[in-house]
Amino acid sequence: MKMLINSPQTVVADALRGLAAAHPELDVDVERGVVVRRDAREGGRVGLVSGGGSGHEPLHAGFVGYGMLSAACAGEVFTSPVPDQMMRAASAVHAGQGVLFVVKNYTGDVLNFQMAAELAEEDGVRVEQVLVNDDVAVTDSLYTAGRRGTGATLFVEKIAGAAAEEGAPLEQVAAIARRVNEFSRSFGVALSACSTPAKGGPTFDLPDGEMELGVGIHGEPGRERRAMMPAREIAEVAVGAVLEDLGEVPPADGPVLALVNGMGATPLLELYGFHAEVVRLLEARGVPLARALVGNYVTSLDMAGCSVTLCRADEEMLRLWDAPVQTAALRWGR
Amino acid sequence: MKMLINSPQTVVADALRGLAAAHPELDVDVERGVVVRRDAREGGRVGLVSGGGSGHEPLHAGFVGYGMLSAACAGEVFTSPVPDQMMRAASAVHAGQGVLFVVKNYTGDVLNFQMAAELAEEDGVRVEQVLVNDDVAVTDSLYTAGRRGTGATLFVEKIAGAAAEEGAPLEQVAAIARRVNEFSRSFGVALSACSTPAKGGPTFDLPDGEMELGVGIHGEPGRERRAMMPAREIAEVAVGAVLEDLGEVPPADGPVLALVNGMGATPLLELYGFHAEVVRLLEARGVPLARALVGNYVTSLDMAGCSVTLCRADEEMLRLWDAPVQTAALRWGR
């Protein structure tokens, strides 16, 4: 597998050097893998810290900035960052109002963020955590006990980030972050495997003419492997799975916020076509679409495919979604 | 080749339906393939119209909006739009101040925009054209006489769009568009071929372990095929080729605007690492980097690889580059 890299050992550090060069508004510790918004401590706001294995860019470092994350920790590819990174991030952004950790539900991330939270508390930093576990495809998986955290991470980081930017106290920022997660569901589909630099080739085997329904963002197995289908039928499976599970969240006719997310190698031309199918299905089921975002946001290196995330958004969530944001990968309203 | 589509025949129309659903601020004529900024005729500004074959998204429709394009015409995949589309776009955006066509240098586009310009003039719409031909890799190619138009298209559309937004007259908008093109150079590298929906598989053959240096945005052959190299060496070839050609444009030590552009399937993690190498090379040669943009902007469906575009930017260009923009794919400062 050909990659645009120097070596598998330097791929994360190289990317962080590039991020630093392209975004002077970010304070990038290349060696330690910590990306901090330069003005994180101004204004005495709650700090919002996330992170995870690399390979899902722009998640998380691309979401550091005004109205979203205060800092992000970058682990090696598909590998959790370590507690030392999270502690450094927490102390770099702490302005006396406490820190919220946004943690995707993978065993390594959960353990490491937990340890960092305990250590930070010992240092006098109040820490709350929100666990993102929105993927309805499977419970328990290769890296996870329980549901995996995927596309809803973007919703949690955007909406909780807007609340923190407004000056909401820690309990309130944590509460809305948890509510966004509880109100969100995702389902992913892979048309190809992804290749990690360390392995130098595909991490799993997906034969010609087949796709993986319910795939995880590291290529973990989903619900089933099936022969390729047209986009409209794939959308039916994905939206159907999400809406079925979202049925638990009232009101059934409430508006949703939608993310049609590319896994990395699927052209934007195809993602927009897929979005049209998602919209058609929501209309057919009488689900109002309040806002939509289409693009590559929570990726899996060079995997082809997409995921759909729906969040049953109340007025407060929509107001915070619309609030200004200025990061490397998400910008509007300012 | 697996694709997230309904059928090769509907791929462009499906994407336009999705674009319309995701961006209510755009007036999308799905049947005719014309995307217009709803407020295009407000304020009596010069209209900026571009377009080309589909498959390069977000170019061009993703750049329609405040401070950039007034309208874009979407052809079939890798196929020029027809004069009727360009005429409709011109008449939809014409507010009495004339229209500038931004044309990438491919024979079909050049002929069709020329015919549309003549027809529009007959209808009383004053039209100027700017031809984008920034690719230094080859002169004359599969679809082109002369140099191909690639990454500089984004610079031309952004900077001329800002001038039009400020109310500059047609001659001035056209002049700065031409200057941006004259001051810009690009070089692309493919690590894989791209697959068109119509063909259903790769459009050319690129063996394992080889890359195409100087590739075009439709996969046209470049300067040479060579065994894969580390990112730092690929950057040396690309930046070297661009700077050598840019040497014609004084001053030799003037600041540049840089685009490190993904071809579609190369992970953002790799693009940022590549950007670090570009920055290192510019520093080594004493070329000041004034602004940089890293991401997938002028793509070639699912091709893996990247391109580098440098523009020797004067103060006026940088000011217009920094001006607010609000489109589907490029947003800042507002």
XYZ file of C-alpha atoms in Angstrom:
668
model
C 0.000 0.000 0.000
C 1.484 3.325 -1.127
C 1.324 6.132 1.426
C 2.364 9.770 1.392
C 4.568 9.411 4.470
C 8.203 9.478 5.525
C 8.008 6.416 7.762
C 5.372 4.660 9.853
C 7.229 5.733 12.992
C 7.015 9.477 12.280
C 3.584 9.767 10.677
C 1.812 11.358 13.663
C 4.647 13.723 14.554
C 5.004 14.748 10.896
C 1.288 15.564 10.704
C 1.488 17.602 13.903
C 4.410 19.597 12.467
C 2.278 20.335 9.419
C -0.705 21.268 11.581
C 1.472 23.686 13.555
C 2.779 25.291 10.353
C -0.699 25.674 8.836
C -2.424 26.881 12.013
C -0.413 29.394 14.022
C -3.462 29.914 16.247
C -2.789 26.444 17.703
C -0.066 25.627 20.208
C 1.158 22.222 19.026
C 3.441 20.109 21.190
C 4.706 17.824 18.442
C 6.765 15.582 20.678
C 4.016 14.925 23.198
C 1.049 14.992 20.828
C -0.942 17.761 22.493
C -2.742 20.507 20.512
C -3.992 23.502 22.495
C -5.946 26.561 21.486
C -3.608 29.469 22.251
C -6.324 31.499 23.940
C -7.665 28.516 25.918
C -7.156 30.127 29.322
C -8.506 33.538 28.399
C -11.948 34.409 29.669
C -12.036 31.866 32.496
C -14.098 29.283 30.637
C -14.575 25.571 31.214
C -11.900 23.626 29.315
C -12.968 21.005 26.791
C -10.393 18.270 26.156
C -10.684 15.318 23.834
C -8.363 13.008 21.983
C -7.887 9.510 20.737
C -5.905 7.453 18.296
C -4.752 9.249 15.160
C -6.115 8.294 11.746
C -9.555 9.888 12.193
C -8.606 13.416 11.098
C -9.867 16.092 11.252
C -11.143 14.575 14.542
C -9.922 15.731 17.135
C -7.180 18.320 16.537
C -9.103 19.835 13.617
C -11.852 20.772 16.086
C -9.648 22.742 18.492
C -10.496 26.437 18.525
C -13.104 29.070 19.234
C -16.439 27.517 20.185
C -15.293 23.899 20.195
C -12.382 22.030 21.856
C -9.794 23.723 24.068
C -7.273 20.948 23.446
C -6.825 17.559 21.783
C -4.457 14.677 22.472
C -3.180 12.669 19.502
C -2.271 9.044 20.088
C -0.410 6.875 17.628
C -2.571 5.606 14.744
C -5.630 3.790 16.126
C -4.055 3.808 19.610
C -5.245 5.724 22.653
C -3.177 8.662 23.857
C -1.636 8.170 27.309
C -2.751 9.803 30.585
C 0.280 12.103 30.586
C -0.991 13.753 27.378
C -4.453 14.278 28.814
C -3.048 15.716 32.049
C -0.871 18.133 30.116
C -3.851 19.177 28.018
C -6.019 19.633 31.113
C -3.469 21.759 32.877
C -2.809 23.821 29.721
C -6.483 24.769 29.378
C -7.595 24.915 33.013
C -8.741 28.426 33.891
C -10.220 27.673 37.297
C -13.608 26.484 36.025
C -12.775 22.814 35.572
C -12.330 20.612 32.526
C -14.609 18.266 30.586
C -13.055 15.194 28.961
C -14.866 13.989 25.824
C -14.063 10.275 25.581
C -14.997 7.920 22.752
C -15.957 4.535 24.136
C -12.901 2.394 23.415
C -11.349 0.487 26.277
C -7.908 2.113 26.031
C -9.295 5.644 25.840
C -11.686 5.056 28.724
C -8.947 3.712 31.032
C -6.441 6.402 30.125
C -8.856 9.319 30.414
C -10.042 7.884 33.759
C -6.500 7.750 35.079
C -5.801 11.265 33.822
C -8.994 12.533 35.473
C -7.927 11.078 38.820
C -4.444 12.570 38.548
C -5.804 15.949 37.477
C -8.230 15.962 40.414
C -5.255 15.332 42.696
C -3.683 18.433 41.190
C -6.796 20.417 42.038
C -8.393 20.425 38.562
C -12.079 19.556 38.679
C -12.803 17.054 35.879
C -16.037 15.756 34.419
C -16.194 13.135 31.682
C -18.663 12.351 28.929
C -18.519 8.963 27.248
C -19.562 8.955 23.585
C -21.156 5.652 22.551
C -23.462 6.343 19.631
C -22.758 3.467 17.207
C -25.858 1.264 17.062
C -24.279 -1.419 14.866
C -22.937 -3.694 17.588
C -22.489 -3.922 21.331
C -19.002 -5.054 22.278
C -16.391 -4.996 19.551
C -12.712 -5.370 18.862
C -11.661 -2.368 20.974
C -14.817 -1.809 23.011
C -17.062 -3.028 25.755
C -20.467 -1.575 24.898
C -21.235 0.652 21.949
C -18.479 2.390 20.041
C -18.098 6.156 19.915
C -18.141 7.538 16.370
C -19.825 10.425 14.532
C -21.693 11.828 17.545
C -18.306 12.944 18.894
C -18.493 15.870 16.480
C -21.950 16.845 17.763
C -20.834 16.565 21.407
C -17.679 18.608 20.837
C -19.465 21.317 18.836
C -22.461 21.744 21.108
C -20.656 21.416 24.448
C -17.903 23.651 23.062
C -20.448 26.359 22.292
C -21.857 26.074 25.818
C -18.353 26.421 27.300
C -17.637 29.394 25.018
C -20.748 31.108 26.387
C -19.405 30.682 29.908
C -21.644 27.851 31.116
C -20.364 26.182 34.298
C -18.813 22.701 34.221
C -21.921 20.820 35.364
C -23.975 22.433 32.627
C -21.399 21.824 29.888
C -21.132 18.184 31.005
C -24.915 17.822 31.139
C -25.481 19.052 27.594
C -22.573 16.945 26.311
C -24.205 13.854 27.853
C -27.591 14.800 26.475
C -26.206 15.177 22.947
C -24.661 11.731 23.203
C -27.853 10.193 24.585
C -29.855 11.751 21.767
C -27.456 10.623 18.972
C -27.112 7.393 16.997
C -24.721 6.346 14.208
C -24.250 3.572 11.670
C -21.238 3.102 9.371
C -20.644 1.244 6.121
C -17.279 0.245 4.621
C -16.751 -0.330 0.914
C -13.048 -0.957 1.446
C -10.684 -1.684 4.317
C -8.268 0.941 5.601
C -4.497 0.573 5.672
C -2.459 1.599 8.715
C 1.107 2.859 8.195
C 2.441 0.276 10.662
C 0.884 -2.627 8.826
C 1.516 -1.125 5.399
C -1.611 -2.757 4.000
C -5.309 -3.351 4.639
C -6.236 -4.094 8.257
C -8.952 -6.488 7.198
C -10.064 -8.300 4.104
C -13.089 -7.055 2.187
C -13.533 -8.956 -1.067
C -14.466 -7.373 -4.395
C -18.159 -6.739 -4.619
C -18.810 -6.893 -0.858
C -19.330 -4.286 1.845
C -19.341 -4.278 5.645
C -22.571 -2.974 7.172
C -22.097 -1.485 10.632
C -18.318 -1.183 10.399
C -16.379 0.567 13.173
C -14.048 3.503 12.618
C -11.001 1.229 12.913
C -12.465 -1.277 10.491
C -13.947 -3.417 13.284
C -16.540 -5.895 12.040
C -20.129 -4.698 11.904
C -23.445 -6.491 11.655
C -22.978 -8.310 8.413
C -21.101 -8.501 5.183
C -23.243 -8.252 2.098
C -22.956 -7.892 -1.664
C -22.695 -4.273 -2.815
C -25.985 -2.389 -3.116
C -26.955 0.922 -4.723
C -26.570 3.996 -2.506
C -30.321 4.230 -1.922
C -30.422 0.729 -0.404
C -27.332 1.319 1.722
C -28.988 4.487 3.014
C -32.099 2.468 3.878
C -30.077 0.076 6.014
C -28.110 2.840 7.747
C -30.953 5.297 8.332
C -33.267 2.434 9.286
C -30.851 1.162 11.938
C -30.322 4.647 13.337
C -34.004 5.612 13.430
C -35.052 2.318 14.964
C -32.675 2.892 17.842
C -33.458 6.592 18.052
C -37.087 5.633 18.590
C -36.205 5.352 22.280
C -35.597 9.097 22.336
C -38.779 11.176 22.357
C -40.355 12.978 20.614
C -40.590 10.579 17.685
C -41.384 13.458 15.308
C -38.706 15.781 16.719
C -36.238 17.430 14.360
C -32.822 15.891 13.830
C -29.348 17.137 13.185
C -27.649 14.933 10.551
C -24.039 14.156 9.771
C -23.320 12.306 6.529
C -19.682 11.507 7.104
C -17.086 10.156 4.709
C -14.679 7.500 5.950
C -11.818 9.062 4.003
C -11.604 7.762 0.445
C -15.160 8.202 -0.773
C -15.475 11.216 -3.116
C -17.537 14.186 -1.956
C -19.584 13.711 -5.145
C -20.754 10.365 -3.747
C -21.289 11.687 -0.207
C -23.651 14.386 -1.466
C -25.529 11.798 -3.508
C -25.814 9.643 -0.386
C -27.061 12.632 1.588
C -29.870 13.032 -0.942
C -30.963 9.465 -0.118
C -30.787 10.139 3.624
C -32.973 13.221 3.188
C -35.471 11.263 1.096
C -35.767 8.604 3.811
C -36.196 11.151 6.595
C -38.941 12.863 4.599
C -40.677 9.544 3.953
C -40.732 8.829 7.687
C -41.838 12.310 8.656
C -38.637 13.182 10.501
C -37.845 16.905 10.114
C -34.222 17.619 9.202
C -33.156 20.690 11.151
C -29.484 20.899 10.107
C -27.111 18.804 8.017
C -23.380 18.499 7.598
C -21.831 16.505 4.716
C -18.110 15.737 4.455
C -15.102 13.926 5.867
C -15.054 14.617 9.609
C -14.586 11.340 11.508
C -12.464 9.317 9.126
C -10.703 5.967 9.088
C -7.537 6.719 7.129
C -8.148 5.646 3.516
C -11.291 3.597 4.091
C -14.027 3.998 1.460
C -17.531 4.265 2.848
C -19.592 6.546 5.016
C -21.545 6.827 8.222
C -24.791 8.481 9.180
C -25.288 10.143 12.549
C -28.610 11.586 13.643
C -29.147 13.615 16.795
C -32.661 14.368 18.011
C -31.933 17.987 18.753
C -33.938 20.246 21.042
C -33.952 24.034 20.629
C -31.043 24.538 22.989
C -28.894 22.075 21.052
C -29.764 23.722 17.723
C -28.964 27.156 19.119
C -25.557 25.905 20.311
C -24.989 24.073 17.005
C -25.564 27.345 15.141
C -23.252 29.309 17.446
C -19.983 30.548 15.892
C -17.121 28.081 15.574
C -13.628 28.646 14.267
C -11.384 25.605 14.027
C -9.211 24.088 11.308
C -12.000 21.829 10.062
C -15.272 23.430 11.122
C -15.975 27.137 10.743
C -19.023 29.262 10.575
C -20.771 32.313 11.869
C -17.800 34.382 12.882
C -14.656 -0.855 -8.160
C -17.267 -0.316 -5.436
C -18.902 3.097 -5.385
C -21.479 4.740 -3.147
C -23.820 5.560 -6.029
C -27.199 4.625 -7.447
C -26.064 4.385 -11.042
C -23.355 5.949 -13.225
C -26.079 7.805 -15.135
C -27.469 9.640 -12.104
C -24.325 10.343 -10.087
C -24.092 14.069 -10.854
C -27.821 14.749 -10.482
C -27.891 12.764 -7.209
C -25.019 14.827 -5.823
C -26.746 18.062 -6.822
C -29.911 16.918 -5.015
C -27.815 16.342 -1.903
C -26.099 19.700 -2.287
C -29.468 21.428 -2.526
C -30.714 19.644 0.603
C -27.611 20.475 2.631
C -27.286 24.090 1.470
C -30.578 25.982 1.278
C -28.588 29.165 0.593
C -27.854 27.773 -2.884
C -30.320 27.694 -5.758
C -29.586 24.348 -7.403
C -30.994 23.471 -10.821
C -30.502 19.714 -10.587
C -31.682 18.927 -14.085
C -29.488 21.488 -15.808
C -26.500 21.320 -13.464
C -26.371 24.981 -12.458
C -25.694 26.118 -8.863
C -26.375 29.770 -8.081
C -25.902 31.810 -4.944
C -29.412 32.959 -4.020
C -28.316 36.533 -3.377
C -26.163 36.700 -6.532
C -27.999 39.664 -8.036
C -28.230 41.691 -4.857
C -25.900 44.647 -4.514
C -25.190 45.038 -8.234
C -21.858 43.240 -8.191
C -19.844 41.654 -10.981
C -20.895 38.028 -11.403
C -18.270 35.291 -11.106
C -19.123 32.066 -12.951
C -17.065 28.930 -13.171
C -17.668 25.256 -13.813
C -16.201 22.153 -15.314
C -16.496 18.425 -15.304
C -17.736 16.842 -12.071
C -15.452 14.652 -9.957
C -13.288 17.473 -8.570
C -15.540 18.395 -5.634
C -15.702 20.652 -3.713
C -14.541 22.536 -6.852
C -16.629 24.373 -8.184
C -20.082 24.248 -6.565
C -18.540 24.073 -3.085
C -17.074 27.536 -3.722
C -20.356 29.273 -4.581
C -21.329 31.850 -1.983
C -20.423 35.090 -0.262
C -17.000 36.347 -1.341
C -16.331 33.693 -3.966
C -18.310 32.351 -6.963
C -21.757 33.625 -7.952
C -22.539 30.397 -9.821
C -21.034 27.109 -10.949
C -21.892 24.760 -13.817
C -21.498 21.035 -13.247
C -20.725 18.858 -16.244
C -20.856 15.106 -16.267
C -17.865 13.425 -14.605
C -14.642 14.691 -16.209
C -16.678 16.285 -19.033
C -17.121 19.973 -19.736
C -20.500 21.555 -19.070
C -22.259 22.846 -22.188
C -22.678 26.497 -23.269
C -26.360 26.460 -22.306
C -25.399 25.887 -18.663
C -22.916 28.748 -18.678
C -25.433 31.077 -20.338
C -28.072 30.224 -17.749
C -25.553 30.826 -14.965
C -24.483 34.141 -16.488
C -28.016 35.387 -16.850
C -28.935 34.208 -13.333
C -26.126 36.237 -11.746
C -25.934 39.254 -14.070
C -26.729 42.426 -12.154
C -25.753 44.936 -14.813
C -22.024 44.946 -14.043
C -20.953 42.096 -16.302
C -19.757 38.574 -15.652
C -16.319 36.964 -15.360
C -15.937 33.349 -16.512
C -13.212 31.393 -14.695
C -12.151 28.658 -17.131
C -9.718 25.840 -16.461
C -7.578 25.211 -19.528
C -9.115 22.059 -21.014
C -10.114 22.127 -24.657
C -13.785 21.335 -24.077
C -14.179 23.917 -21.331
C -12.396 26.584 -23.337
C -14.579 26.058 -26.413
C -17.828 25.890 -24.460
C -17.137 28.926 -22.274
C -16.074 30.848 -25.410
C -19.338 30.007 -27.157
C -21.326 30.912 -24.038
C -19.462 34.224 -23.778
C -20.355 35.097 -27.367
C -24.006 34.190 -26.869
C -24.177 36.111 -23.588
C -22.651 39.182 -25.225
C -25.373 38.970 -27.883
C -27.878 39.069 -25.027
C -26.243 42.219 -23.729
C -24.225 40.667 -20.909
C -20.643 41.917 -20.849
C -18.348 38.909 -20.331
C -14.658 38.680 -19.521
C -12.808 35.388 -19.247
C -9.785 34.234 -17.296
C -8.021 31.058 -18.346
C -6.407 29.103 -15.514
C -3.286 27.212 -16.635
C -1.056 26.737 -13.620
C 0.136 23.117 -13.922
C 3.862 23.143 -14.672
C 4.158 19.376 -15.167
C 3.533 19.217 -18.902
C 2.545 21.382 -21.845
C -0.135 19.735 -23.944
C -1.904 16.764 -22.436
C -4.774 14.382 -22.922
C -7.489 17.065 -22.643
C -5.422 20.195 -23.147
C -3.433 22.335 -25.499
C -0.988 24.203 -23.260
C -0.783 23.905 -19.502
C -3.619 22.381 -17.502
C -5.660 24.352 -14.987
C -5.587 22.823 -11.495
C -5.102 24.091 -7.925
C -4.711 27.774 -8.820
C -8.406 27.757 -9.713
C -9.148 27.975 -5.986
C -6.850 30.987 -5.600
C -8.378 32.723 -8.641
C -11.949 32.095 -7.484
C -11.259 33.200 -3.894
C -9.305 36.350 -4.680
C -11.359 37.523 -7.668
C -14.511 36.643 -5.699
C -13.412 38.917 -2.860
C -12.741 41.724 -5.326
C -16.209 41.304 -6.850
C -17.775 41.206 -3.379
C -16.142 44.564 -2.619
C -17.774 46.036 -5.714
C -14.759 46.199 -8.030
C -15.701 46.745 -11.703
C -15.425 43.910 -14.249
C -12.084 45.018 -15.714
C -10.524 45.093 -12.269
C -11.951 41.708 -11.193
C -10.714 40.184 -14.439
C -7.295 41.809 -14.054
C -6.701 40.445 -10.565
C -7.983 37.008 -11.606
C -5.446 36.967 -14.447
C -2.686 38.186 -12.177
C -3.393 35.413 -9.642
C -3.185 32.840 -12.421
C 0.032 34.329 -13.818
C 1.580 34.287 -10.360
C 0.567 30.671 -9.557
C 2.154 27.305 -10.330
C 1.084 23.719 -9.454
C 2.451 20.192 -9.551
C 0.510 17.004 -8.778
C 1.464 13.467 -7.780
C -0.697 10.338 -8.009
C -0.179 7.297 -5.799
C -3.200 5.567 -7.324
C -5.455 5.930 -10.343
C -9.012 7.234 -9.993
C -12.128 5.329 -11.025
C -14.946 7.006 -12.931
C -18.524 5.773 -12.406
C -18.949 5.263 -16.159
C -15.900 3.054 -16.457
C -16.500 1.364 -13.103
C -12.766 0.921 -12.572
C -9.407 2.707 -12.711
C -8.953 5.098 -15.645
C -5.278 4.237 -15.952
C -2.886 1.626 -14.693
C -0.463 2.496 -11.906
C 1.414 -0.580 -10.733
C 2.135 -1.427 -7.100
C 5.072 0.498 -5.805
C 4.977 3.200 -8.481
C 3.703 6.762 -8.632
C 2.985 9.298 -11.365
C 4.884 12.567 -10.969
C 3.125 15.528 -12.563
C -0.250 13.811 -12.929
C -3.269 15.775 -14.150
C -6.548 16.064 -12.250
C -8.183 13.518 -14.569
C -5.297 11.120 -14.201
C -3.557 12.381 -17.342
C 0.067 11.293 -17.585
C 2.662 13.562 -16.018
C 6.406 13.886 -16.378
C 7.477 10.443 -15.338
C 6.553 7.312 -13.481
C 8.892 6.413 -10.690
C 9.199 3.992 -7.782
C 7.499 5.253 -4.580
C 9.569 7.637 -2.491
C 9.180 8.997 1.044
C 6.997 12.102 1.421
C 10.016 14.357 1.875
C 11.434 13.351 -1.514
C 8.084 13.669 -3.269
C 7.804 17.160 -1.790
C 11.261 17.994 -3.149
C 10.196 17.057 -6.670
C 6.883 18.928 -6.468
C 8.103 22.075 -4.726
C 11.249 22.085 -6.867
C 9.220 21.988 -10.079
C 6.883 24.727 -8.879
C 9.614 27.045 -7.606
C 11.738 26.612 -10.692
C 8.868 27.769 -12.859
C 7.793 30.447 -10.399
C 11.292 31.905 -10.742
C 9.943 33.794 -13.776
C 7.672 35.751 -11.445
C 9.465 38.473 -9.478
C 10.329 39.117 -6.732
C 12.217 35.873 -6.143
C 12.042 36.361 -2.378
C 8.366 37.419 -2.352
C 5.926 35.678 -0.012
C 3.790 32.830 -1.302
C 0.312 31.534 -0.675
C 0.374 27.706 -0.543
C -2.253 25.057 -1.201
C -1.402 21.481 -0.219
C -4.280 19.729 -1.873
C -5.459 16.142 -1.521
C -6.545 14.284 -4.661
C -9.382 12.590 -2.759
C -8.281 9.369 -1.096
C -5.163 10.466 0.766
C -5.827 10.834 4.516
C -5.642 14.303 6.044
C -3.030 12.854 8.423
C -0.739 12.343 5.419
C -1.572 15.705 3.838
C -0.532 17.554 6.993
C 2.693 15.549 7.114
C 3.316 16.479 3.493
C 2.632 20.121 4.278
C 5.391 19.973 6.920
C 7.814 18.929 4.166
C 6.631 21.725 1.868
C 7.193 24.265 4.646
C 10.665 22.866 5.355
C 11.616 23.232 1.675
C 10.283 26.792 1.430
C 12.256 27.743 4.533
C 15.415 26.150 3.139
C 15.068 28.228 -0.019
C 14.250 31.440 1.783
C 10.715 31.708 0.402
C 8.392 33.287 3.008
C 5.094 31.439 3.458
C 2.368 34.042 3.886
C -0.712 31.779 4.086
C -1.392 28.048 3.747
C -4.408 25.863 3.124
C -4.277 22.066 3.591
C -7.095 19.731 2.560
C -9.132 18.203 -0.250
C -10.212 21.074 -2.500
C -9.478 20.193 -6.139
C -9.920 16.444 -6.164
C -9.901 13.632 -8.709
C -12.615 11.309 -7.409
C -10.877 8.566 -5.382
C -7.329 9.196 -6.555
C -4.638 8.946 -3.869
C -1.993 11.643 -4.006
C -1.659 15.378 -3.680
C -0.724 18.560 -5.431
C 1.129 21.675 -4.401
C 0.149 25.120 -5.639
C 2.144 28.232 -4.838
C 1.074 31.780 -5.671
C 3.547 34.641 -5.386
C 1.097 36.926 -3.646
C 1.355 40.698 -3.419
C -0.300 42.690 -0.617
C -3.514 43.189 -2.546
C -3.874 39.446 -3.180
C -3.232 38.628 0.477
C -5.778 41.196 1.594
C -8.384 39.690 -0.745
C -7.394 36.158 0.317
C -8.046 37.102 3.951
C -11.407 38.717 3.141
C -14.506 36.920 4.450
C -15.781 33.925 2.504
C -18.834 31.791 3.155
C -19.323 28.798 0.881
C -19.975 25.096 1.424
C -16.275 24.224 1.373
C -14.388 27.393 2.298
C -15.400 29.647 5.141
C -13.715 32.205 7.269
C -13.868 35.661 8.683
C -17.604 36.181 8.758
